[in-house]
PDB file of C-alpha atoms in Angstrom:
ATOM      1  CA  PHE A  19     -69.624  -7.378 -79.658  1.00  0.00           C
ATOM      2  CA  SER A  20     -67.381  -5.666 -77.123  1.00  0.00           C
ATOM      3  CA  THR A  21     -64.028  -4.160 -78.033  1.00  0.00           C
ATOM      4  CA  ARG A  22     -61.025  -3.300 -75.909  1.00  0.00           C
ATOM      5  CA  ALA A  23     -62.044   0.344 -76.062  1.00  0.00           C
ATOM      6  CA  SER A  24     -65.638  -0.336 -74.975  1.00  0.00           C
ATOM      7  CA  LEU A  25     -64.428  -2.533 -72.117  1.00  0.00           C
ATOM      8  CA  ARG A  26     -62.033   0.175 -70.926  1.00  0.00           C
ATOM      9  CA  TRP A  27     -64.836   2.750 -71.116  1.00  0.00           C
ATOM     10  CA  SER A  28     -67.163   0.486 -69.125  1.00  0.00           C
ATOM     11  CA  ALA A  29     -64.555  -0.208 -66.449  1.00  0.00           C
ATOM     12  CA  ARG A  30     -63.983   3.531 -65.953  1.00  0.00           C
ATOM     13  CA  ASN A  31     -67.537   4.846 -66.191  1.00  0.00           C
ATOM     14  CA  ALA A  32     -70.112   2.264 -65.091  1.00  0.00           C
ATOM     15  CA  VAL A  33     -71.296   2.617 -61.494  1.00  0.00           C
ATOM     16  CA  GLY A  34     -71.678  -1.142 -61.157  1.00  0.00           C
ATOM     17  CA  PHE A  35     -71.938  -4.457 -62.944  1.00  0.00           C
ATOM     18  CA  ASP A  36     -74.245  -7.447 -62.825  1.00  0.00           C
ATOM     19  CA  ALA A  37     -74.228 -10.739 -64.735  1.00  0.00           C
ATOM     20  CA  LEU A  38     -76.743 -13.499 -65.365  1.00  0.00           C
ATOM     21  CA  THR A  39     -74.651 -16.353 -63.940  1.00  0.00           C
ATOM     22  CA  PRO A  40     -71.829 -16.721 -61.404  1.00  0.00           C
ATOM     23  CA  THR A  41     -69.531 -17.964 -64.184  1.00  0.00           C
ATOM     24  CA  LEU A  42     -70.168 -14.855 -66.251  1.00  0.00           C
ATOM     25  CA  ALA A  43     -69.753 -12.605 -63.196  1.00  0.00           C
ATOM     26  CA  LYS A  44     -66.272 -14.043 -62.585  1.00  0.00           C
ATOM     27  CA  HIS A  45     -65.429 -13.556 -66.258  1.00  0.00           C
ATOM     28  CA  VAL A  46     -66.499  -9.894 -66.124  1.00  0.00           C
ATOM     29  CA  GLU A  47     -64.414  -9.329 -62.997  1.00  0.00           C
ATOM     30  CA  SER A  48     -61.341 -10.858 -64.635  1.00  0.00           C
ATOM     31  CA  ARG A  49     -61.755  -8.747 -67.791  1.00  0.00           C
ATOM     32  CA  LEU A  50     -62.582  -5.429 -66.161  1.00  0.00           C
ATOM     33  CA  GLY A  51     -60.931  -5.590 -62.760  1.00  0.00           C
ATOM     34  CA  ARG A  52     -64.222  -4.533 -61.154  1.00  0.00           C
ATOM     35  CA  ASP A  53     -66.655  -6.313 -58.854  1.00  0.00           C
ATOM     36  CA  CYS A  54     -69.630  -7.929 -60.580  1.00  0.00           C
ATOM     37  CA  VAL A  55     -72.591  -9.468 -58.775  1.00  0.00           C
ATOM     38  CA  THR A  56     -74.829 -12.240 -60.017  1.00  0.00           C
ATOM     39  CA  ILE A  57     -78.451 -11.192 -60.496  1.00  0.00           C
ATOM     40  CA  LEU A  58     -80.638 -13.744 -62.202  1.00  0.00           C
ATOM     41  CA  PRO A  59     -83.349 -12.652 -64.639  1.00  0.00           C
ATOM     42  CA  VAL A  60     -87.040 -12.851 -63.877  1.00  0.00           C
ATOM     43  CA  ALA A  61     -89.328 -15.503 -65.280  1.00  0.00           C
ATOM     44  CA  ALA A  62     -90.987 -14.713 -68.590  1.00  0.00           C
ATOM     45  CA  PRO A  63     -94.751 -14.234 -68.115  1.00  0.00           C
ATOM     46  CA  THR A  64     -96.585 -17.256 -69.482  1.00  0.00           C
ATOM     47  CA  GLY A  65    -100.119 -16.048 -68.809  1.00  0.00           C
ATOM     48  CA  VAL A  66    -103.055 -18.389 -68.444  1.00  0.00           C
ATOM     49  CA  PRO A  67    -102.194 -21.904 -69.633  1.00  0.00           C
ATOM     50  CA  GLY A  68    -103.587 -22.217 -73.130  1.00  0.00           C
ATOM     51  CA  SER A  69    -103.660 -24.702 -75.941  1.00  0.00           C
ATOM     52  CA  ILE A  70    -101.572 -25.160 -79.043  1.00  0.00           C
ATOM     53  CA  ASP A  71    -102.763 -23.232 -82.053  1.00  0.00           C
ATOM     54  CA  PRO A  72    -104.630 -25.683 -84.339  1.00  0.00           C
ATOM     55  CA  ALA A  73    -102.403 -24.770 -87.294  1.00  0.00           C
ATOM     56  CA  VAL A  74     -99.305 -25.556 -85.214  1.00  0.00           C
ATOM     57  CA  ARG A  75    -100.788 -28.772 -83.850  1.00  0.00           C
ATOM     58  CA  ALA A  76    -101.432 -29.955 -87.388  1.00  0.00           C
ATOM     59  CA  GLU A  77     -97.699 -29.660 -88.079  1.00  0.00           C
ATOM     60  CA  LEU A  78     -96.601 -31.733 -85.083  1.00  0.00           C
ATOM     61  CA  PRO A  79     -95.509 -35.356 -85.517  1.00  0.00           C
ATOM     62  CA  GLY A  80     -97.747 -38.194 -84.427  1.00  0.00           C
ATOM     63  CA  GLU A  81     -95.110 -39.532 -82.023  1.00  0.00           C
ATOM     64  CA  PRO A  82     -93.170 -38.153 -79.026  1.00  0.00           C
ATOM     65  CA  PHE A  83     -90.849 -35.310 -79.917  1.00  0.00           C
ATOM     66  CA  ALA A  84     -87.802 -33.487 -78.583  1.00  0.00           C
ATOM     67  CA  LEU A  85     -88.251 -29.724 -78.804  1.00  0.00           C
ATOM     68  CA  TYR A  86     -85.617 -27.049 -79.358  1.00  0.00           C
ATOM     69  CA  THR A  87     -86.726 -23.412 -79.372  1.00  0.00           C
ATOM     70  CA  GLY A  88     -85.068 -20.157 -80.304  1.00  0.00           C
ATOM     71  CA  HIS A  89     -83.403 -18.593 -83.311  1.00  0.00           C
ATOM     72  CA  VAL A  90     -80.669 -20.714 -84.888  1.00  0.00           C
ATOM     73  CA  HIS A  91     -77.949 -18.347 -86.085  1.00  0.00           C
ATOM     74  CA  PRO A  92     -74.388 -19.357 -87.066  1.00  0.00           C
ATOM     75  CA  ALA A  93     -73.169 -19.221 -83.444  1.00  0.00           C
ATOM     76  CA  ARG A  94     -75.890 -21.731 -82.480  1.00  0.00           C
ATOM     77  CA  GLU A  95     -75.767 -23.900 -85.586  1.00  0.00           C
ATOM     78  CA  ASP A  96     -73.454 -26.527 -84.089  1.00  0.00           C
ATOM     79  CA  ASP A  97     -75.682 -26.844 -81.008  1.00  0.00           C
ATOM     80  CA  PHE A  98     -78.683 -27.302 -83.281  1.00  0.00           C
ATOM     81  CA  ARG A  99     -76.938 -30.014 -85.303  1.00  0.00           C
ATOM     82  CA  ILE A 100     -76.053 -31.848 -82.103  1.00  0.00           C
ATOM     83  CA  GLY A 101     -79.756 -31.915 -81.216  1.00  0.00           C
ATOM     84  CA  LEU A 102     -80.612 -33.416 -84.591  1.00  0.00           C
ATOM     85  CA  GLU A 103     -77.852 -36.012 -84.311  1.00  0.00           C
ATOM     86  CA  ALA A 104     -78.899 -36.980 -80.780  1.00  0.00           C
ATOM     87  CA  VAL A 105     -82.482 -37.606 -81.889  1.00  0.00           C
ATOM     88  CA  ALA A 106     -81.196 -39.695 -84.802  1.00  0.00           C
ATOM     89  CA  GLU A 107     -79.195 -41.783 -82.322  1.00  0.00           C
ATOM     90  CA  VAL A 108     -82.203 -42.251 -80.034  1.00  0.00           C
ATOM     91  CA  ARG A 109     -84.192 -43.496 -83.020  1.00  0.00           C
ATOM     92  CA  ARG A 110     -81.444 -45.981 -83.898  1.00  0.00           C
ATOM     93  CA  ARG A 111     -81.786 -47.336 -80.373  1.00  0.00           C
ATOM     94  CA  GLY A 112     -85.409 -48.185 -81.061  1.00  0.00           C
ATOM     95  CA  HIS A 113     -87.301 -45.219 -79.580  1.00  0.00           C
ATOM     96  CA  PRO A 114     -89.861 -43.421 -81.762  1.00  0.00           C
ATOM     97  CA  LEU A 115     -88.860 -39.782 -81.405  1.00  0.00           C
ATOM     98  CA  SER A 116     -89.016 -36.779 -83.719  1.00  0.00           C
ATOM     99  CA  PHE A 117     -87.213 -33.433 -83.571  1.00  0.00           C
ATOM    100  CA  VAL A 118     -89.222 -30.199 -83.561  1.00  0.00           C
ATOM    101  CA  HIS A 119     -87.794 -26.694 -83.834  1.00  0.00           C
ATOM    102  CA  ALA A 120     -89.731 -23.514 -83.080  1.00  0.00           C
ATOM    103  CA  GLY A 121     -87.962 -20.304 -84.020  1.00  0.00           C
ATOM    104  CA  GLY A 122     -86.159 -18.565 -86.826  1.00  0.00           C
ATOM    105  CA  LEU A 123     -83.313 -20.150 -88.728  1.00  0.00           C
ATOM    106  CA  SER A 124     -80.449 -18.279 -90.376  1.00  0.00           C
ATOM    107  CA  ALA A 125     -77.749 -20.943 -90.221  1.00  0.00           C
ATOM    108  CA  ARG A 126     -75.089 -21.334 -92.861  1.00  0.00           C
ATOM    109  CA  ARG A 127     -76.491 -24.631 -94.144  1.00  0.00           C
ATOM    110  CA  GLU A 128     -79.906 -25.415 -95.506  1.00  0.00           C
ATOM    111  CA  PRO A 129     -82.213 -27.160 -92.991  1.00  0.00           C
ATOM    112  CA  ALA A 130     -82.766 -30.128 -95.308  1.00  0.00           C
ATOM    113  CA  GLN A 131     -79.029 -30.669 -95.576  1.00  0.00           C
ATOM    114  CA  MET A 132     -78.557 -30.548 -91.796  1.00  0.00           C
ATOM    115  CA  VAL A 133     -81.354 -33.109 -91.372  1.00  0.00           C
ATOM    116  CA  ALA A 134     -79.744 -35.419 -93.925  1.00  0.00           C
ATOM    117  CA  ASP A 135     -76.284 -34.982 -92.387  1.00  0.00           C
ATOM    118  CA  ALA A 136     -77.692 -35.982 -88.996  1.00  0.00           C
ATOM    119  CA  GLY A 137     -79.106 -39.212 -90.400  1.00  0.00           C
ATOM    120  CA  LEU A 138     -82.754 -38.280 -89.932  1.00  0.00           C
ATOM    121  CA  GLU A 139     -85.578 -38.731 -92.381  1.00  0.00           C
ATOM    122  CA  PRO A 140     -87.470 -35.530 -93.274  1.00  0.00           C
ATOM    123  CA  ASP A 141     -90.678 -37.024 -91.830  1.00  0.00           C
ATOM    124  CA  HIS A 142     -89.030 -37.110 -88.390  1.00  0.00           C
ATOM    125  CA  VAL A 143     -88.267 -33.373 -88.247  1.00  0.00           C
ATOM    126  CA  ARG A 144     -90.606 -30.380 -88.078  1.00  0.00           C
ATOM    127  CA  PHE A 145     -89.613 -26.737 -88.553  1.00  0.00           C
ATOM    128  CA  LEU A 146     -92.402 -24.582 -87.126  1.00  0.00           C
ATOM    129  CA  GLY A 147     -90.743 -21.214 -87.696  1.00  0.00           C
ATOM    130  CA  TYR A 148     -91.296 -18.220 -85.444  1.00  0.00           C
ATOM    131  CA  LEU A 149     -94.221 -18.521 -83.033  1.00  0.00           C
ATOM    132  CA  PRO A 150     -95.677 -15.764 -80.835  1.00  0.00           C
ATOM    133  CA  PHE A 151     -94.550 -16.381 -77.265  1.00  0.00           C
ATOM    134  CA  ALA A 152     -98.127 -16.678 -76.018  1.00  0.00           C
ATOM    135  CA  GLY A 153     -98.386 -19.991 -77.848  1.00  0.00           C
ATOM    136  CA  VAL A 154     -95.032 -21.392 -76.769  1.00  0.00           C
ATOM    137  CA  PRO A 155     -95.831 -22.636 -73.207  1.00  0.00           C
ATOM    138  CA  ALA A 156     -98.468 -25.083 -74.480  1.00  0.00           C
ATOM    139  CA  LEU A 157     -96.010 -26.371 -77.084  1.00  0.00           C
ATOM    140  CA  LEU A 158     -93.354 -26.866 -74.399  1.00  0.00           C
ATOM    141  CA  ARG A 159     -95.779 -28.920 -72.326  1.00  0.00           C
ATOM    142  CA  ALA A 160     -96.640 -31.101 -75.328  1.00  0.00           C
ATOM    143  CA  ALA A 161     -93.048 -32.210 -75.902  1.00  0.00           C
ATOM    144  CA  ALA A 162     -91.586 -35.389 -74.452  1.00  0.00           C
ATOM    145  CA  VAL A 163     -88.293 -33.655 -73.666  1.00  0.00           C
ATOM    146  CA  LEU A 164     -86.763 -30.194 -74.087  1.00  0.00           C
ATOM    147  CA  VAL A 165     -83.150 -29.972 -75.217  1.00  0.00           C
ATOM    148  CA  GLN A 166     -80.391 -27.378 -74.951  1.00  0.00           C
ATOM    149  CA  PRO A 167     -77.418 -29.055 -76.675  1.00  0.00           C
ATOM    150  CA  ASP A 168     -73.816 -28.036 -76.046  1.00  0.00           C
ATOM    151  CA  ARG A 169     -70.882 -28.085 -78.438  1.00  0.00           C
ATOM    152  CA  GLY A 170     -68.467 -27.108 -75.673  1.00  0.00           C
ATOM    153  CA  SER A 171     -68.332 -23.433 -76.635  1.00  0.00           C
ATOM    154  CA  GLU A 172     -67.290 -20.415 -74.588  1.00  0.00           C
ATOM    155  CA  LEU A 173     -70.707 -18.949 -75.360  1.00  0.00           C
ATOM    156  CA  ASN A 174     -72.469 -21.827 -73.595  1.00  0.00           C
ATOM    157  CA  ARG A 175     -70.082 -21.661 -70.644  1.00  0.00           C
ATOM    158  CA  LEU A 176     -70.881 -17.998 -70.043  1.00  0.00           C
ATOM    159  CA  CYS A 177     -74.515 -17.650 -71.026  1.00  0.00           C
ATOM    160  CA  LEU A 178     -77.844 -18.391 -69.465  1.00  0.00           C
ATOM    161  CA  PRO A 179     -80.010 -19.521 -72.390  1.00  0.00           C
ATOM    162  CA  SER A 180     -83.179 -17.433 -72.371  1.00  0.00           C
ATOM    163  CA  LYS A 181     -85.179 -20.542 -73.246  1.00  0.00           C
ATOM    164  CA  LEU A 182     -84.187 -22.174 -69.955  1.00  0.00           C
ATOM    165  CA  GLN A 183     -86.629 -20.132 -67.868  1.00  0.00           C
ATOM    166  CA  ALA A 184     -89.651 -21.250 -69.882  1.00  0.00           C
ATOM    167  CA  TYR A 185     -88.294 -24.789 -70.248  1.00  0.00           C
ATOM    168  CA  LEU A 186     -88.133 -25.274 -66.494  1.00  0.00           C
ATOM    169  CA  ALA A 187     -91.484 -23.618 -65.805  1.00  0.00           C
ATOM    170  CA  SER A 188     -93.229 -25.880 -68.319  1.00  0.00           C
ATOM    171  CA  GLY A 189     -92.669 -29.021 -66.264  1.00  0.00           C
ATOM    172  CA  THR A 190     -91.413 -30.936 -69.307  1.00  0.00           C
ATOM    173  CA  PRO A 191     -88.137 -32.797 -68.607  1.00  0.00           C
ATOM    174  CA  THR A 192     -85.202 -30.652 -69.686  1.00  0.00           C
ATOM    175  CA  VAL A 193     -81.715 -31.694 -70.761  1.00  0.00           C
ATOM    176  CA  THR A 194     -79.132 -28.911 -70.605  1.00  0.00           C
ATOM    177  CA  PHE A 195     -75.384 -28.498 -70.240  1.00  0.00           C
ATOM    178  CA  ALA A 196     -73.602 -28.709 -66.898  1.00  0.00           C
ATOM    179  CA  VAL A 197     -71.307 -25.697 -67.398  1.00  0.00           C
ATOM    180  CA  GLY A 198     -72.174 -22.089 -66.655  1.00  0.00           C
ATOM    181  CA  SER A 199     -75.884 -21.805 -65.911  1.00  0.00           C
ATOM    182  CA  GLY A 200     -76.046 -25.565 -65.411  1.00  0.00           C
ATOM    183  CA  LYS A 201     -74.213 -25.109 -62.115  1.00  0.00           C
ATOM    184  CA  LEU A 202     -77.334 -23.432 -60.736  1.00  0.00           C
ATOM    185  CA  LEU A 203     -79.399 -26.599 -61.245  1.00  0.00           C
ATOM    186  CA  GLU A 204     -79.529 -29.956 -59.472  1.00  0.00           C
ATOM    187  CA  ASP A 205     -78.801 -32.840 -61.781  1.00  0.00           C
ATOM    188  CA  ARG A 206     -81.407 -35.618 -61.994  1.00  0.00           C
ATOM    189  CA  VAL A 207     -83.828 -33.612 -59.830  1.00  0.00           C
ATOM    190  CA  GLU A 208     -84.404 -30.339 -61.689  1.00  0.00           C
ATOM    191  CA  VAL A 209     -82.806 -31.182 -65.032  1.00  0.00           C
ATOM    192  CA  LEU A 210     -80.616 -33.791 -66.663  1.00  0.00           C
ATOM    193  CA  LYS A 211     -77.130 -32.465 -67.405  1.00  0.00           C
ATOM    194  CA  THR A 212     -74.644 -33.263 -70.140  1.00  0.00           C
ATOM    195  CA  HIS A 213     -70.975 -32.959 -69.257  1.00  0.00           C
ATOM    196  CA  SER A 214     -69.412 -33.468 -72.681  1.00  0.00           C
ATOM    197  CA  PRO A 215     -69.969 -31.845 -76.078  1.00  0.00           C
ATOM    198  CA  GLY A 216     -71.517 -33.789 -78.897  1.00  0.00           C
ATOM    199  CA  PRO A 217     -74.636 -35.886 -79.473  1.00  0.00           C
ATOM    200  CA  ALA A 218     -73.780 -39.161 -77.678  1.00  0.00           C
ATOM    201  CA  GLU A 219     -74.324 -38.038 -74.090  1.00  0.00           C
ATOM    202  CA  LEU A 220     -77.333 -35.940 -75.085  1.00  0.00           C
ATOM    203  CA  ALA A 221     -78.864 -39.057 -76.661  1.00  0.00           C
ATOM    204  CA  ASP A 222     -78.162 -40.994 -73.443  1.00  0.00           C
ATOM    205  CA  ARG A 223     -79.978 -38.430 -71.310  1.00  0.00           C
ATOM    206  CA  VAL A 224     -82.957 -38.193 -73.679  1.00  0.00           C
ATOM    207  CA  GLU A 225     -83.223 -41.978 -73.724  1.00  0.00           C
ATOM    208  CA  GLU A 226     -83.258 -41.995 -69.920  1.00  0.00           C
ATOM    209  CA  VAL A 227     -86.277 -39.702 -69.894  1.00  0.00           C
ATOM    210  CA  LEU A 228     -88.127 -41.869 -72.397  1.00  0.00           C
ATOM    211  CA  ALA A 229     -87.323 -45.105 -70.567  1.00  0.00           C
ATOM    212  CA  SER A 230     -87.872 -44.086 -66.935  1.00  0.00           C
ATOM    213  CA  PRO A 231     -91.330 -42.901 -65.802  1.00  0.00           C
ATOM    214  CA  ASP A 232     -89.964 -42.316 -62.289  1.00  0.00           C
ATOM    215  CA  LEU A 233     -87.204 -40.017 -63.557  1.00  0.00           C
ATOM    216  CA  GLU A 234     -89.665 -38.212 -65.795  1.00  0.00           C
ATOM    217  CA  ALA A 235     -91.998 -37.615 -62.840  1.00  0.00           C
ATOM    218  CA  THR A 236     -89.126 -36.271 -60.721  1.00  0.00           C
ATOM    219  CA  LEU A 237     -88.088 -33.812 -63.430  1.00  0.00           C
ATOM    220  CA  ARG A 238     -91.681 -32.685 -64.018  1.00  0.00           C
ATOM    221  CA  GLU A 239     -91.786 -31.585 -60.381  1.00  0.00           C
ATOM    222  CA  GLY A 240     -88.200 -30.381 -60.131  1.00  0.00           C
ATOM    223  CA  GLY A 241     -88.196 -28.129 -63.184  1.00  0.00           C
ATOM    224  CA  PRO A 242     -90.992 -25.792 -62.047  1.00  0.00           C
ATOM    225  CA  ALA A 243     -89.544 -25.778 -58.525  1.00  0.00           C
ATOM    226  CA  ALA A 244     -86.205 -24.639 -59.973  1.00  0.00           C
ATOM    227  CA  ALA A 245     -87.937 -21.915 -61.994  1.00  0.00           C
ATOM    228  CA  ARG A 246     -89.568 -20.598 -58.844  1.00  0.00           C
ATOM    229  CA  ARG A 247     -86.306 -20.828 -56.896  1.00  0.00           C
ATOM    230  CA  LEU A 248     -84.150 -19.053 -59.478  1.00  0.00           C
ATOM    231  CA  PHE A 249     -86.364 -16.665 -61.420  1.00  0.00           C
ATOM    232  CA  ASP A 250     -88.745 -15.165 -58.891  1.00  0.00           C
ATOM    233  CA  THR A 251     -89.850 -11.814 -60.306  1.00  0.00           C
ATOM    234  CA  GLU A 252     -90.147  -9.849 -57.062  1.00  0.00           C
ATOM    235  CA  ARG A 253     -86.961 -11.170 -55.462  1.00  0.00           C
ATOM    236  CA  ASN A 254     -84.725 -10.734 -58.515  1.00  0.00           C
ATOM    237  CA  THR A 255     -86.085  -7.295 -59.365  1.00  0.00           C
ATOM    238  CA  ARG A 256     -85.514  -6.174 -55.778  1.00  0.00           C
ATOM    239  CA  ALA A 257     -81.948  -7.515 -55.894  1.00  0.00           C
ATOM    240  CA  MET A 258     -81.148  -5.489 -59.004  1.00  0.00           C
ATOM    241  CA  ILE A 259     -82.645  -2.287 -57.593  1.00  0.00           C
ATOM    242  CA  GLU A 260     -80.805  -2.664 -54.284  1.00  0.00           C
ATOM    243  CA  HIS A 261     -77.511  -3.427 -56.015  1.00  0.00           C
ATOM    244  CA  TYR A 262     -77.531  -0.245 -58.066  1.00  0.00           C
ATOM    245  CA  ARG A 263     -78.824   1.832 -55.167  1.00  0.00           C
ATOM    246  CA  THR A 264     -75.805   0.631 -53.213  1.00  0.00           C
ATOM    247  CA  VAL A 265     -73.149   1.233 -55.878  1.00  0.00           C
ATOM    248  CA  ALA A 266     -74.478   4.511 -57.290  1.00  0.00           C
ATOM    249  CA  GLU A 267     -72.893   7.627 -55.871  1.00  0.00           C
ATOM    250  CA  PRO A 268     -75.183  10.230 -54.262  1.00  0.00           C
ATOM    251  CA  GLY A 269     -77.018  12.167 -56.933  1.00  0.00           C
ATOM    252  CA  THR A 270     -76.338   9.549 -59.602  1.00  0.00           C
ATOM    253  CA  SER A 271     -79.303   8.059 -61.403  1.00  0.00           C
ATOM    254  CA  ALA A 272     -78.343   4.519 -62.380  1.00  0.00           C
ATOM    255  CA  GLN A 273     -80.292   3.092 -65.309  1.00  0.00           C
TER     256      GLN A 273
END
């Protein structure tokens, strides 16, 4: 949403800059000609571990499922379709696996058409719609695998998907992209990474989780450890406060 004018204004007037990933920090520096530090976000509060709402549980498939959360808008539609296609490929390889989506959907195509295009039967896909966050952690733990597909976009290279914090903390094996935020994570210990866009490699990684109890156990330990390592609330909050205390001029109140 930035414009050349807003970027020029920011470069002249902001006391300092921070970004959610090292890749994004370098991008900001190249665009603005100003230093930008990396300050990771804090973990979303998950509260006391609860259970899945009975109405939501009734909608879940009776077989293992891959879960994708978050609003699917046009910029994320291709990622979403890759997830559907990867699950269809895993099914063709003989693994019973459904696709579940929790979140809003305002994509350009109708959900039923995207399911058909991916080669999935309607019975193998569930659209749960928006769910209050308090009920999401239990749903994450119920999934066989959590997926963050990648179509090779600039958005994925620069962003840190907000879902990633809760994905890792849940302990459910997570498959995410290797670019951008993926560089913060250890492959095959904390997550499984995809290095190419499209559904084929994503299907390979999901199949690995389903076929290897040892790998699944490693990821169930590594994901929460990564969440603690990267998204510690006290440490990351302190880093942001200290950064802006350092860059703000005397008498300036940095927000």
